[in-house]
Coordinates of C-alpha atoms in Angstrom, one line a residue:
M29 CA 18.6 118.0 -23.1
S30 CA 21.4 118.5 -25.6
E31 CA 19.2 120.8 -27.7
R32 CA 18.4 122.9 -24.6
W33 CA 22.1 123.5 -23.8
R34 CA 22.8 124.2 -27.4
A35 CA 20.2 127.0 -27.4
I36 CA 21.7 128.4 -24.1
G37 CA 25.2 128.3 -25.6
V38 CA 24.2 130.0 -28.8
L39 CA 22.4 132.7 -27.0
A40 CA 25.3 133.3 -24.6
V41 CA 27.8 133.4 -27.5
A42 CA 25.5 135.8 -29.4
L43 CA 25.3 138.2 -26.4
F44 CA 29.1 138.0 -25.9
A45 CA 29.6 138.7 -29.6
V46 CA 27.6 141.9 -29.3
N47 CA 29.9 142.9 -26.5
V48 CA 33.1 142.0 -28.4
V49 CA 31.9 144.1 -31.4
A50 CA 31.2 147.1 -29.2
R51 CA 34.6 146.8 -27.5
L52 CA 36.4 146.5 -30.9
V53 CA 34.4 149.5 -32.3
T54 CA 35.4 151.5 -29.2
R55 CA 39.0 150.4 -29.3
F56 CA 39.7 151.0 -33.0
G57 CA 37.1 153.7 -33.8
F58 CA 37.0 155.9 -30.8
D59 CA 40.1 155.2 -28.8
G60 CA 40.4 157.9 -26.1
D61 CA 37.0 159.5 -26.7
D62 CA 35.0 158.8 -23.6
T63 CA 31.8 160.3 -24.9
A64 CA 31.8 158.1 -28.0
A65 CA 32.7 155.0 -25.9
D66 CA 29.8 155.7 -23.6
R67 CA 27.5 155.9 -26.6
V68 CA 28.8 152.7 -28.0
S69 CA 28.3 151.0 -24.6
L70 CA 24.7 152.4 -24.4
G71 CA 24.1 151.0 -27.9
M72 CA 25.5 147.6 -26.8
F73 CA 23.1 147.5 -23.9
V74 CA 20.2 148.4 -26.1
V75 CA 21.1 145.7 -28.6
I76 CA 21.4 143.1 -25.8
G77 CA 18.0 144.2 -24.5
L78 CA 16.4 143.9 -27.9
V79 CA 18.0 140.4 -28.5
L80 CA 16.7 139.2 -25.2
A81 CA 13.3 140.7 -25.8
A82 CA 13.1 138.8 -29.1
V83 CA 14.2 135.6 -27.5
A84 CA 11.7 135.9 -24.7
F85 CA 9.0 136.6 -27.3
V86 CA 9.9 133.5 -29.3
W87 CA 10.6 131.1 -26.5
G88 CA 7.5 132.3 -24.5
R89 CA 5.2 131.2 -27.4
R90 CA 6.4 127.6 -27.2
R91 CA 7.0 126.9 -23.6
P92 CA 5.9 128.1 -20.2
V93 CA 7.9 130.7 -18.3
S94 CA 9.2 128.1 -15.8
A95 CA 10.8 126.2 -18.7
W96 CA 12.5 129.1 -20.6
G97 CA 13.2 131.4 -17.7
A98 CA 15.9 129.3 -16.3
D99 CA 17.5 128.8 -19.8
L100 CA 17.5 132.5 -20.4
A101 CA 19.0 133.2 -16.9
A102 CA 21.7 130.6 -17.6
A103 CA 22.6 132.2 -21.0
V104 CA 22.7 135.7 -19.5
G105 CA 24.9 134.5 -16.6
I106 CA 27.3 132.8 -19.0
A107 CA 27.4 135.9 -21.3
L108 CA 27.8 138.2 -18.3
L109 CA 30.8 136.3 -17.1
L110 CA 32.4 136.2 -20.5
T111 CA 31.7 139.9 -21.0
V112 CA 33.1 141.0 -17.7
L113 CA 36.1 138.7 -17.4
V114 CA 37.1 137.8 -21.0
G115 CA 35.9 140.8 -23.0
P116 CA 38.4 143.3 -21.6
L117 CA 41.3 140.8 -22.3
L118 CA 40.4 140.7 -26.0
V119 CA 41.1 144.4 -26.4
G120 CA 44.2 144.4 -24.2
D121 CA 42.6 145.7 -21.0
N122 CA 42.6 144.3 -17.5
P123 CA 39.1 143.2 -16.3
F124 CA 39.7 144.9 -12.9
G125 CA 41.8 147.8 -14.3
G126 CA 39.0 150.4 -13.9
G127 CA 38.5 149.5 -10.3
A128 CA 35.8 147.9 -8.4
G129 CA 33.2 150.6 -9.2
T130 CA 33.6 150.1 -12.9
F131 CA 33.6 146.3 -12.6
F132 CA 30.4 146.2 -10.7
A133 CA 28.8 148.9 -12.7
Q134 CA 29.3 146.7 -15.8
I135 CA 27.5 143.9 -14.0
W136 CA 24.6 146.0 -12.9
L137 CA 24.1 147.7 -16.2
Y138 CA 24.3 144.3 -18.0
L139 CA 21.7 142.8 -15.7
A140 CA 19.5 145.8 -16.0
A141 CA 19.6 145.7 -19.8
A142 CA 18.9 142.0 -19.8
G143 CA 16.1 142.3 -17.3
V144 CA 14.4 145.2 -19.1
G145 CA 14.7 143.3 -22.4
V146 CA 13.2 140.1 -21.2
L147 CA 10.5 141.9 -19.4
L148 CA 9.5 144.0 -22.5
G149 CA 9.5 140.9 -24.7
Y150 CA 7.4 138.9 -22.3
L151 CA 5.0 141.7 -21.6
L152 CA 4.5 142.3 -25.3
L153 CA 3.9 138.6 -25.8
T154 CA 1.4 138.5 -23.0
A155 CA -0.4 141.7 -24.1
L156 CA -0.9 140.1 -27.5
G157 CA -2.2 137.0 -25.9
L158 CA 0.4 134.8 -27.6
D159 CA 2.1 133.5 -24.6
H160 CA 2.0 129.8 -23.7
R161 CA -0.5 130.1 -20.9
S162 CA -2.9 132.3 -22.9
Q163 CA -2.8 129.8 -25.8
S164 CA -3.4 126.9 -23.4
L165 CA -6.4 128.6 -21.9
K166 CA -7.7 129.5 -25.3
R167 CA -7.5 125.8 -26.5
Y168 CA -9.2 124.7 -23.3
A169 CA -12.0 127.2 -23.8
E170 CA -12.5 126.1 -27.4
L171 CA -12.5 122.4 -26.4
R172 CA -15.1 123.0 -23.6
A173 CA -17.3 125.1 -26.0
T174 CA -17.4 122.5 -28.7
K175 CA -18.5 119.6 -26.6
P176 CA -22.3 119.2 -26.6
R177 CA -24.0 119.3 -23.3
R178 CA -25.2 116.1 -21.8
V179 CA -28.9 115.8 -21.5
V180 CA -30.0 114.6 -18.1
R181 CA -33.2 112.7 -18.1
R182 CA -35.5 112.5 -15.1

């Protein structure tokens, strides 16, 4: 159980770190340039999606979706809360300073990037036949194929 929460915490901190780096780059590199800030934000969402795609790919090989899906959702939820509520404070902004529209847009964009990333990672894993279920079915088929048939005498 401790190992499970450690993995969730590490993933949440990694996703939050991506956001912090993007905020610091925007703050010190492109202060006042909205176009550049939008590009950095887009890059942040792409990186978050790629990280989650890689995690879904790796975790999906070892465990069934029901086991790692909840862990991934918990990590994304924690990272989302940190990103929306703590992230702006690190660069001197108010989390609600941009208004409700900006606040909820951050949430929806983050969830969209996370969802697309997880979906792409898992679909790639499934398409390659490396997911937990496919491997279990493959082992079952191999086991059934190697057993000799029982001869029934009359």
